[in-house]
PDB file of C-alpha atoms in Angstrom:
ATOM      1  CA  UNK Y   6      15.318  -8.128 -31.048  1.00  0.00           C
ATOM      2  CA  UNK Y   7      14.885  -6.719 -27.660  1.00  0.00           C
ATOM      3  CA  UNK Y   8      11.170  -5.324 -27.359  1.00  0.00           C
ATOM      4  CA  UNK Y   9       9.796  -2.338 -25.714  1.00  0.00           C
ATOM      5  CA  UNK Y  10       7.118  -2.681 -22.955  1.00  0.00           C
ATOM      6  CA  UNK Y  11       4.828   0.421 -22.558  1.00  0.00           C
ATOM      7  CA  UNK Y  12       1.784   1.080 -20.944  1.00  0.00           C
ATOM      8  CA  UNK Y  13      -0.425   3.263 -22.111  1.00  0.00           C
ATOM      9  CA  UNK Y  14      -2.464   5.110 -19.141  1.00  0.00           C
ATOM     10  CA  UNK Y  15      -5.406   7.588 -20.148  1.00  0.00           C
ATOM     11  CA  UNK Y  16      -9.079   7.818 -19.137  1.00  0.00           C
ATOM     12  CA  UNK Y  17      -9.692   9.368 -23.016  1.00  0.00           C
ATOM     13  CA  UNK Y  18     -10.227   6.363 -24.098  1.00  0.00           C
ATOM     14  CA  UNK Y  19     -10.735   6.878 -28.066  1.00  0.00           C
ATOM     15  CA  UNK Y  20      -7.026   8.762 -27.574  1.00  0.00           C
ATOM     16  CA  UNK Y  21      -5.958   5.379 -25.564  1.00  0.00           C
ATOM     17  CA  UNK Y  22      -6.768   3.617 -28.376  1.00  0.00           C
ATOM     18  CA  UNK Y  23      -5.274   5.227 -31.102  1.00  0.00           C
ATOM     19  CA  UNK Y  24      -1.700   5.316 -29.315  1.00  0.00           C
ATOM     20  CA  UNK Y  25      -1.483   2.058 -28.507  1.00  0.00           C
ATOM     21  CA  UNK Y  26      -2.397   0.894 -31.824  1.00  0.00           C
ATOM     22  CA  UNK Y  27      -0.145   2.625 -33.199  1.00  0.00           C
ATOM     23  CA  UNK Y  28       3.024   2.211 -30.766  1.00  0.00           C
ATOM     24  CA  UNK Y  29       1.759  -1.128 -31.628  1.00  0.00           C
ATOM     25  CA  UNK Y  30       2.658  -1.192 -35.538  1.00  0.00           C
ATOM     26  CA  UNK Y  31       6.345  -0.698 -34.298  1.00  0.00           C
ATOM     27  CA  UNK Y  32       8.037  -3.890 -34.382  1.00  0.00           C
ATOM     28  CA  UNK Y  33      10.113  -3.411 -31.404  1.00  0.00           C
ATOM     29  CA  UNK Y  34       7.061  -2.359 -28.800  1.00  0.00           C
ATOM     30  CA  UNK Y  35       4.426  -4.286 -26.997  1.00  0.00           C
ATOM     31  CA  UNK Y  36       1.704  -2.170 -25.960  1.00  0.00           C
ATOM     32  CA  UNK Y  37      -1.056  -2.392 -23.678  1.00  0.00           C
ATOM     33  CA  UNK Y  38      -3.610   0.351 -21.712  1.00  0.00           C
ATOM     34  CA  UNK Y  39      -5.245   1.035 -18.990  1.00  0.00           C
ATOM     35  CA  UNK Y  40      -7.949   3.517 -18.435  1.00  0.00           C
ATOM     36  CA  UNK Y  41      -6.935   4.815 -14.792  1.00  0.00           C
ATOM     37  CA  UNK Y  42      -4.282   4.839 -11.911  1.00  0.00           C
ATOM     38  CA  UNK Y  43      -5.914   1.856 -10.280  1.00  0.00           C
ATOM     39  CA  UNK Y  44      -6.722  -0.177 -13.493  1.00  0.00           C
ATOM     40  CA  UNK Y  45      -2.252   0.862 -14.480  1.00  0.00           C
ATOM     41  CA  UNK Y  46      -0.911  -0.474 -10.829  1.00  0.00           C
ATOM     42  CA  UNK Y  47      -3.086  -3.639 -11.269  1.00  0.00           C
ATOM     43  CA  UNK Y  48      -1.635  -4.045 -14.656  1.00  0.00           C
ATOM     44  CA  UNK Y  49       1.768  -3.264 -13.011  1.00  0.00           C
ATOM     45  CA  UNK Y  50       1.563  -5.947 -10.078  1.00  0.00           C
ATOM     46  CA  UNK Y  51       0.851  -8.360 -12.519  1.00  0.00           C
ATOM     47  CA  UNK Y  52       3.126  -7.907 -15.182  1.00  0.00           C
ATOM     48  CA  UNK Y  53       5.762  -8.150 -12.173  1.00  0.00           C
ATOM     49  CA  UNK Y  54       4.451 -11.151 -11.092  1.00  0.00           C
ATOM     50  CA  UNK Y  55       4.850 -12.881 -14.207  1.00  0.00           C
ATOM     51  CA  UNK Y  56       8.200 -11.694 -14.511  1.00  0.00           C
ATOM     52  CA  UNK Y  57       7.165  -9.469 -17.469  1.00  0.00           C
ATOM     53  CA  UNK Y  58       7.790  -5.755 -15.996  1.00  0.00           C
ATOM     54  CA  UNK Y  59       6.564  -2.740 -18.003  1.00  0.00           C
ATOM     55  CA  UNK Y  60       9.654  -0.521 -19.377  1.00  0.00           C
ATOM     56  CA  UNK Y  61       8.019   2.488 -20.138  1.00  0.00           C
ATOM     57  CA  UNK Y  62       4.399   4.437 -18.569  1.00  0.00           C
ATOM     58  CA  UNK Y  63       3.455   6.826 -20.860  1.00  0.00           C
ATOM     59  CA  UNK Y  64       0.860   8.745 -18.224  1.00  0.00           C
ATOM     60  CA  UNK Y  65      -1.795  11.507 -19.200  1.00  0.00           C
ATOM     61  CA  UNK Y  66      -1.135  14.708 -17.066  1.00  0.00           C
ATOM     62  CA  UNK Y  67      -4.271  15.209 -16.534  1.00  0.00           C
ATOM     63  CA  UNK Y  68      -5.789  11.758 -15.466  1.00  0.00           C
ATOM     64  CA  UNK Y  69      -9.011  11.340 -13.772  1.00  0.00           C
ATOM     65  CA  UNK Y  70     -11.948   8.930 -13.790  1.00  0.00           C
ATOM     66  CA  UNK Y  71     -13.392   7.220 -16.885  1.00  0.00           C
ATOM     67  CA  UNK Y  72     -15.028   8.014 -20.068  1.00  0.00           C
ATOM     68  CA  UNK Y  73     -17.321   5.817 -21.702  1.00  0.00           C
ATOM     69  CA  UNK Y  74     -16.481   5.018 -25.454  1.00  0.00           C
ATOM     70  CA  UNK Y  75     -16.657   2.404 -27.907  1.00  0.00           C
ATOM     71  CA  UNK Y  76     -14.517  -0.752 -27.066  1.00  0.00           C
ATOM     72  CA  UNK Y  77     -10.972   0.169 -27.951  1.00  0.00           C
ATOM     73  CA  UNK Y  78      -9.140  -2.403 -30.488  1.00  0.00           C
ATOM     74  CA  UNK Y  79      -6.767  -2.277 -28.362  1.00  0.00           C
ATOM     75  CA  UNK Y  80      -8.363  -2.908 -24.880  1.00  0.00           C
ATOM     76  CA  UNK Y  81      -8.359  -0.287 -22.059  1.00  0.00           C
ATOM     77  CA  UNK Y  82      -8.793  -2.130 -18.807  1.00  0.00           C
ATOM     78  CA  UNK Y  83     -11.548  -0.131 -16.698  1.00  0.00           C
ATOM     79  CA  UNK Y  84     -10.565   1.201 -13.257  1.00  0.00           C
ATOM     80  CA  UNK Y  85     -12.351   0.553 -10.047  1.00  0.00           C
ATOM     81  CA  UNK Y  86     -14.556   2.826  -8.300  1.00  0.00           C
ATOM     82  CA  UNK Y  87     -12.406   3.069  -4.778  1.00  0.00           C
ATOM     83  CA  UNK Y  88     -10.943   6.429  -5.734  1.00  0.00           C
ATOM     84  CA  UNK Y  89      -9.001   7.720  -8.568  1.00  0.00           C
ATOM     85  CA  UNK Y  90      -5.522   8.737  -8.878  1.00  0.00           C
ATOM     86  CA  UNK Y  91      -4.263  11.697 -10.823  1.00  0.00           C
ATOM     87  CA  UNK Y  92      -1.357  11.527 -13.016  1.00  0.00           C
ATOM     88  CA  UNK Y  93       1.141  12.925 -10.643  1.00  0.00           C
ATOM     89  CA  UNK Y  94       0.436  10.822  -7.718  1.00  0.00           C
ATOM     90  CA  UNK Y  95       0.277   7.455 -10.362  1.00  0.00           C
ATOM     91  CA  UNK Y  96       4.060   8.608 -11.280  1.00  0.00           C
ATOM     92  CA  UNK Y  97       5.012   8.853  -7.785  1.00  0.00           C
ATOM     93  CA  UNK Y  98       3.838   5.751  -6.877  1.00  0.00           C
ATOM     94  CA  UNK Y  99       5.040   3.923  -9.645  1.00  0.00           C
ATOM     95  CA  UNK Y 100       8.549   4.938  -9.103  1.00  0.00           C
ATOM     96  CA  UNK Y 101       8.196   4.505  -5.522  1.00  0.00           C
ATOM     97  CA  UNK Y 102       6.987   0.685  -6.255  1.00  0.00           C
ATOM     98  CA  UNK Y 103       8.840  -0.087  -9.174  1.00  0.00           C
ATOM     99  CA  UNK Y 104      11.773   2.318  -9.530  1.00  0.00           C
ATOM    100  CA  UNK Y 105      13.039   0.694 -12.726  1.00  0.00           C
ATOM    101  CA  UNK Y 106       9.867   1.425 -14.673  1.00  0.00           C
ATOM    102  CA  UNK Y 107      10.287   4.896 -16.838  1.00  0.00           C
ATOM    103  CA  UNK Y 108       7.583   7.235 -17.369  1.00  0.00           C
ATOM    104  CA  UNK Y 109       6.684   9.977 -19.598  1.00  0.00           C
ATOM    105  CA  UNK Y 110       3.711  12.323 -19.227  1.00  0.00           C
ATOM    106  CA  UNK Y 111       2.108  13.178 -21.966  1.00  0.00           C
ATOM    107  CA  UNK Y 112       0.370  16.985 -21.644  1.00  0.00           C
ATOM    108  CA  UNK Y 113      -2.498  18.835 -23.707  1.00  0.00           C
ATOM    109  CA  UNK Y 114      -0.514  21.614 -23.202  1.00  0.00           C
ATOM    110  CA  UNK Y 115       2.934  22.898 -21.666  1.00  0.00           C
ATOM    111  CA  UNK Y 116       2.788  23.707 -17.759  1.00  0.00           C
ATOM    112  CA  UNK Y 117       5.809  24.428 -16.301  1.00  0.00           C
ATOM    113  CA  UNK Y 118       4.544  23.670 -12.826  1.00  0.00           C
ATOM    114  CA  UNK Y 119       2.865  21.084 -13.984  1.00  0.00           C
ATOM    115  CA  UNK Y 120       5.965  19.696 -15.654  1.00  0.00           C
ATOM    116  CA  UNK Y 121       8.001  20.513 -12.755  1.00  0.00           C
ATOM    117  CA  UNK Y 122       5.896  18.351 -10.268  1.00  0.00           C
ATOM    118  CA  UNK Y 123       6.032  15.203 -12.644  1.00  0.00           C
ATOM    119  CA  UNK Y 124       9.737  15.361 -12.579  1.00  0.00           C
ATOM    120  CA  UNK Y 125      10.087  15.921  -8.840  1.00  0.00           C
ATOM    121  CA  UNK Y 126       7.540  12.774  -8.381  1.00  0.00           C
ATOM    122  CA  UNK Y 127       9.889  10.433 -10.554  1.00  0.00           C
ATOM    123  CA  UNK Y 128       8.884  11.452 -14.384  1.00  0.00           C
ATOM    124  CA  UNK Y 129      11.881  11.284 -17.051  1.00  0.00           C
ATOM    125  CA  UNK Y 130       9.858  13.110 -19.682  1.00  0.00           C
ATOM    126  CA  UNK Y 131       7.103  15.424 -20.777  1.00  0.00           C
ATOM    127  CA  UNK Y 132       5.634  15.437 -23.871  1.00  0.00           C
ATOM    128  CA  UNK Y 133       2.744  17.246 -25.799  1.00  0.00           C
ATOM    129  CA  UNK Y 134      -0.128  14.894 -27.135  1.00  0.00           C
ATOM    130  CA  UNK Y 135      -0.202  16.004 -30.258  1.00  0.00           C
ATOM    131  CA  UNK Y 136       3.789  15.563 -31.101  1.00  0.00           C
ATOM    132  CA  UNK Y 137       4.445  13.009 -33.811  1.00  0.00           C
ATOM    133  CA  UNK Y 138       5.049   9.341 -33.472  1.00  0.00           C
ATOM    134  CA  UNK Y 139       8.742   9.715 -34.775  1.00  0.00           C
ATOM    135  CA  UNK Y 140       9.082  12.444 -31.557  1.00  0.00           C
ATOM    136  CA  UNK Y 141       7.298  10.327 -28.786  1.00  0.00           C
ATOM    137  CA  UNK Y 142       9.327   6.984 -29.725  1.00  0.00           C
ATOM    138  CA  UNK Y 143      12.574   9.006 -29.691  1.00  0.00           C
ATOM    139  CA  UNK Y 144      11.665   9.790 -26.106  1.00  0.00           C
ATOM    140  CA  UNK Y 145      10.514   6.348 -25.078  1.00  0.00           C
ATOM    141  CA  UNK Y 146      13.460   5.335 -26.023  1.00  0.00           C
ATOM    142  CA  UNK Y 147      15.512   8.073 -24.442  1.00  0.00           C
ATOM    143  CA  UNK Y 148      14.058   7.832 -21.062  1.00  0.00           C
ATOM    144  CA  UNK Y 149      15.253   3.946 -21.206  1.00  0.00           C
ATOM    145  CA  UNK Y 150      19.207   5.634 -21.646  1.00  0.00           C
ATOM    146  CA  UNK Y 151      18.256   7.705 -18.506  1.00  0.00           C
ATOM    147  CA  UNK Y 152      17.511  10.411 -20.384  1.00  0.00           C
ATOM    148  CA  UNK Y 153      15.174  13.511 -19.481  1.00  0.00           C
ATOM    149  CA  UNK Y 154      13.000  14.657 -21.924  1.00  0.00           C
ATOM    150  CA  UNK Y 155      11.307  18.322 -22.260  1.00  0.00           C
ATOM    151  CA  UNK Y 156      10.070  20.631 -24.505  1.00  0.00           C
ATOM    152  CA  UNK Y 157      12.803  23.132 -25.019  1.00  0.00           C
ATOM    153  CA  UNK Y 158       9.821  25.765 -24.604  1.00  0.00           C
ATOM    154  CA  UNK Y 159       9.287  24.629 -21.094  1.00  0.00           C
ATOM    155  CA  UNK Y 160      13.091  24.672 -19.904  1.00  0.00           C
ATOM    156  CA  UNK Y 161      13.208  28.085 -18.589  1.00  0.00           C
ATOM    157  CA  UNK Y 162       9.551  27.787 -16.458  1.00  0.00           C
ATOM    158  CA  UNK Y 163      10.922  24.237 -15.148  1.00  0.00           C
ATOM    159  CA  UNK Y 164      14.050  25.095 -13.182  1.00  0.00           C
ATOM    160  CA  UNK Y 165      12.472  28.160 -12.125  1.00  0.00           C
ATOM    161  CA  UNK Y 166      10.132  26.180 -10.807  1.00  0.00           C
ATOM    162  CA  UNK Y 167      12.730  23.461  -9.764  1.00  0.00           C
ATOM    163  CA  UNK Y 168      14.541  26.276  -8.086  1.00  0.00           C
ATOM    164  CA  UNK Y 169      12.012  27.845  -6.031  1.00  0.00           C
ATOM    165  CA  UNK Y 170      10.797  24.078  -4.662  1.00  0.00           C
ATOM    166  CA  UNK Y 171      14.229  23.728  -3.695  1.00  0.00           C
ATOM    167  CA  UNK Y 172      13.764  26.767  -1.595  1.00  0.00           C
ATOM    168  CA  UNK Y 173      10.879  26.121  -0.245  1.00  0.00           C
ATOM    169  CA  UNK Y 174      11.463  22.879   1.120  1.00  0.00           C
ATOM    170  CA  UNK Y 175      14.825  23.898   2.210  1.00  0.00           C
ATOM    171  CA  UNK Y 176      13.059  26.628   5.019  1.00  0.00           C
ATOM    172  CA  UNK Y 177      10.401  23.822   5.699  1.00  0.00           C
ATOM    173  CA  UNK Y 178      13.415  20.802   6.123  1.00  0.00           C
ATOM    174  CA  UNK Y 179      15.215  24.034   8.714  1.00  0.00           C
ATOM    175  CA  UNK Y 180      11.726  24.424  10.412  1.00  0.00           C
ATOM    176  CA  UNK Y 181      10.980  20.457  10.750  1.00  0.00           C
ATOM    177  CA  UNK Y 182      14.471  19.963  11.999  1.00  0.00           C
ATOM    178  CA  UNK Y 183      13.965  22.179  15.047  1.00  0.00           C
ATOM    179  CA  UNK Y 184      11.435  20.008  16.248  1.00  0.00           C
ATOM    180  CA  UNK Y 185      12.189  16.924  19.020  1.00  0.00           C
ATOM    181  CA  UNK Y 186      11.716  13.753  17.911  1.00  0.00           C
ATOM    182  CA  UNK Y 187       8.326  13.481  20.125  1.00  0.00           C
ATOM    183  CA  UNK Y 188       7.048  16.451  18.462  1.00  0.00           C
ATOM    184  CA  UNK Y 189       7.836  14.926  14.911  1.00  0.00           C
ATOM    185  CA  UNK Y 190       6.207  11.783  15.580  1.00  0.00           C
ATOM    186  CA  UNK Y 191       3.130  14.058  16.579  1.00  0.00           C
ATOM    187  CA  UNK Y 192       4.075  16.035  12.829  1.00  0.00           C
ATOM    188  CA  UNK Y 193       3.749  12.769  11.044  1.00  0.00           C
ATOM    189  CA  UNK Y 194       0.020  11.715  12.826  1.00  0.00           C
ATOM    190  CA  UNK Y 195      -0.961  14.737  12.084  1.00  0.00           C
ATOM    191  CA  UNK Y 196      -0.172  14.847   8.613  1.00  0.00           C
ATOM    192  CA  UNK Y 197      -1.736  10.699   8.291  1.00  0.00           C
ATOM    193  CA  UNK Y 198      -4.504  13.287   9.116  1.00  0.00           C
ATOM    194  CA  UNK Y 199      -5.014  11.914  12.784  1.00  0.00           C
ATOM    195  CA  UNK Y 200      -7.023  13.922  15.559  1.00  0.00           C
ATOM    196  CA  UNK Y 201      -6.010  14.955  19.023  1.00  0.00           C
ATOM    197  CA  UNK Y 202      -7.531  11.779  20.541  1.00  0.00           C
ATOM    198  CA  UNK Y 203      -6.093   9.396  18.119  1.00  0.00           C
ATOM    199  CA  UNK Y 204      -2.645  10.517  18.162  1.00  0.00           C
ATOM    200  CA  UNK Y 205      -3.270  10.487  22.281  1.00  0.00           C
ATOM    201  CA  UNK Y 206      -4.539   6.803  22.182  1.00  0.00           C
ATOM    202  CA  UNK Y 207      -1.986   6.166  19.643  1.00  0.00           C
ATOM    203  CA  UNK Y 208       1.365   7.967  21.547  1.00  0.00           C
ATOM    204  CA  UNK Y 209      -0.255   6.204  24.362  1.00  0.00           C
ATOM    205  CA  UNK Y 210       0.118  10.148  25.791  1.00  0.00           C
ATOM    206  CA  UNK Y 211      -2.595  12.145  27.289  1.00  0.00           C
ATOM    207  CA  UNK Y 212      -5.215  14.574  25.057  1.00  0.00           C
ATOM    208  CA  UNK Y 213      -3.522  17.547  26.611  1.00  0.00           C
ATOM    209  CA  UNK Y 214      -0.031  16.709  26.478  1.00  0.00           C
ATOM    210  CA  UNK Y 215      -0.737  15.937  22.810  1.00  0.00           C
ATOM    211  CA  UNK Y 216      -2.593  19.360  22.550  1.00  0.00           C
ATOM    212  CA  UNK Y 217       0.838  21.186  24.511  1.00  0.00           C
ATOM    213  CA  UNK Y 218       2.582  19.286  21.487  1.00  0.00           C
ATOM    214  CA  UNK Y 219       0.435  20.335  18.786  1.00  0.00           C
ATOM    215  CA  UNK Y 220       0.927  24.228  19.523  1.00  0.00           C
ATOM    216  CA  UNK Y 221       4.498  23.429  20.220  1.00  0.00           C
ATOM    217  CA  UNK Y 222       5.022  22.569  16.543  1.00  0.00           C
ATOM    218  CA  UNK Y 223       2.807  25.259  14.886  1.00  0.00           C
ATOM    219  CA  UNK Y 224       4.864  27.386  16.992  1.00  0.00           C
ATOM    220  CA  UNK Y 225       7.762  26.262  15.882  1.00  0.00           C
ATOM    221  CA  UNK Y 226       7.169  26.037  12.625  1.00  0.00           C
ATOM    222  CA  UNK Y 227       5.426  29.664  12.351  1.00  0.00           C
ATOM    223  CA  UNK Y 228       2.534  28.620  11.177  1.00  0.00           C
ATOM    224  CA  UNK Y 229      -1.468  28.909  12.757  1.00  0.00           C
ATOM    225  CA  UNK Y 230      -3.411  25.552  11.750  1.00  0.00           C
ATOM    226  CA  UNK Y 231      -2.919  21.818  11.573  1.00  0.00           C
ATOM    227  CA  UNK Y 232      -3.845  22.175   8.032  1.00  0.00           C
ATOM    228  CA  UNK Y 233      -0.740  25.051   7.394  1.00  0.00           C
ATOM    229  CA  UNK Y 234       1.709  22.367   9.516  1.00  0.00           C
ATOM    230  CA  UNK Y 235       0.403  19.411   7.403  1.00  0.00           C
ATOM    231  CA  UNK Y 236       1.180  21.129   3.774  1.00  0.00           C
ATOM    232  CA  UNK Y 237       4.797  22.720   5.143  1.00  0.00           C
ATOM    233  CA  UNK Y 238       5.686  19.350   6.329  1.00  0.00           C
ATOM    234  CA  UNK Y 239       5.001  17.853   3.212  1.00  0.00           C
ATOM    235  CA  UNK Y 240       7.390  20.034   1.657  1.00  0.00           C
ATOM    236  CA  UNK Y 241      10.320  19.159   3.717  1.00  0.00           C
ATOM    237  CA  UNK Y 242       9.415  15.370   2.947  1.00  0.00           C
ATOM    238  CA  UNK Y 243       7.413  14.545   5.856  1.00  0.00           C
ATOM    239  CA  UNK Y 244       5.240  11.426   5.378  1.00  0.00           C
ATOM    240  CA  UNK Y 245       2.687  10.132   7.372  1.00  0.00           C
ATOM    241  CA  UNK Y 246       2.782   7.843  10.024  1.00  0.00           C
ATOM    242  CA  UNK Y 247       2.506   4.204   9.375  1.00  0.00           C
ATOM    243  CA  UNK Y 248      -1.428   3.572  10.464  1.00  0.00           C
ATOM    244  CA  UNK Y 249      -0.697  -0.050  11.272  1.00  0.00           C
ATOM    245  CA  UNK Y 250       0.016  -1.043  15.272  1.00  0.00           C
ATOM    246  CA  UNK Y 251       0.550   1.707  17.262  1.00  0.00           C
ATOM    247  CA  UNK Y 252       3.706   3.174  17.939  1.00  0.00           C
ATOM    248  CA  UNK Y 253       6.457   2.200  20.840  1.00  0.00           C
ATOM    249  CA  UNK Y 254       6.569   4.681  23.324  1.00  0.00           C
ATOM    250  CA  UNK Y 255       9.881   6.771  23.228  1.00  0.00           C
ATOM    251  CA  UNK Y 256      12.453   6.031  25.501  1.00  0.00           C
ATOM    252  CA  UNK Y 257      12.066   9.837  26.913  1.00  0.00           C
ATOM    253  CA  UNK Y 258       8.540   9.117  27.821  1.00  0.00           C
ATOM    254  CA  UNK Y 259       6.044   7.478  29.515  1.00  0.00           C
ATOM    255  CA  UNK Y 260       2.666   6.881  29.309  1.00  0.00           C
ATOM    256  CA  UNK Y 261       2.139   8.741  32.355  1.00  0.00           C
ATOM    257  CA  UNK Y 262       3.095  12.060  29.920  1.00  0.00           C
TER     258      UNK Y 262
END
């Protein structure tokens, strides 16, 4: 019999417990949990290692830091205290790390925009809490056939939702496009959240030829702050500059710029 890996991720951890035992009854699932995003991607690295990859994440929508209980029969691994990572980003990352992995969110309660933002990060399902055993296995083992699971309830509110993303970061890819590929580069330092003197020492450009840049692309891309530029950049898929050596000079320019 082939057998189901899930990993149960929630911070509630009496909750934790109770689904894992009793995905664990089923003789077709291994279970385990975790009790945050860090405490699930350690659990993920090494299951991979091993050569024993999770199937399915079954992630709490609203994840956050920890809550003391009682131990757990089955046991929650504790996260660690370097920051915590909310159920949307752990789905993201997950299926940017492991893109074979499914994942289902499970919700106290419907949120189309909620909903909406788990699928666009890599989620194959969302699912209430409180929907039966029967229910939440018939999705874990949907999402394994490639199958996308929602409450019919939330259809309508999702592809409206869907929709108007696609809009939005359709404008925002038109914007980013008009910039040239030095201002982009400046785009992605800015939105790694880098200063005018670090980009400069990083560009290997001067402070005010960085600065000319800067206004060039929140003129360009009609908006009035770094922090405006940062969030419509995002939409269009901009992601940050990789903080590790600095970056070759372009062929266009020089240091002397």
């Amino acid at each position: 019999m082939v057998r189901i890996r899930v990993l149960v991720v929630d911070d509630h951890r009496i909750f934790a417990e109770s689904l894992a035992a009793a995905l664990a009854a089923e003789p077709d699932v291994d279970v385990s949990a975790a009790g945050s995003g860090p405490a699930a991607l350690r659990s993920l690295e090494r299951a991979a290692a091993e050569g024993r990859r999770f199937d399915v994440l079954l992630v709490d929508s609203d994840l956050g830091g920890n809550v003391p209980g009682v131990r757990p029969a089955v046991p929650v691994q504790e996260g660690n205290e370097e920051g915590l990572v909310d159920g949307i980003s752990l789905v993201a990352g997950v299926r940017s790390g492991q893109p074979g992995v499914r994942i289902v969110v499970l919700a106290e309660k419907d949120d189309p925009r909620r909903a909406a933002l788990a699928l666009q990060a890599g989620a194959s399902g969302w699912v209430a809490k409180d929907c039966s055993l029967s229910r939440l296995l018939n999705v874990i083992r949907g999402v394994l056939r490639d199958e996308t699971h929602l409450p019919p309830a939330l259809l309508t509110g999702v592809l409206r939702e869907l929709t108007a993303a696609r809009k939005h970061r359709t404008e925002s890819e038109r914007l980013v496009e008009s910039l040239t590929p030095r201002e982009r580069e400046v785009l992605r330092c800015m939105v790694a959240g880098l200063g005018r003197k670090a980009v400069a020492e990083r560009l290997f450009l001067s402070p005010h030829t960085v600065r000319t840049h800067m206004q060039n692309v929140l003129g360009k891309l009609g908006v009035h702050s770094t922090l405006a530029a940062v969030a419509l950049a995002r939409r269009a898929g901009v992601g940050p500059v990789d903080l590790g050596p600095a970056a070759r000079i372009l062929p266009e320019e020089s240091s002397s710029a």
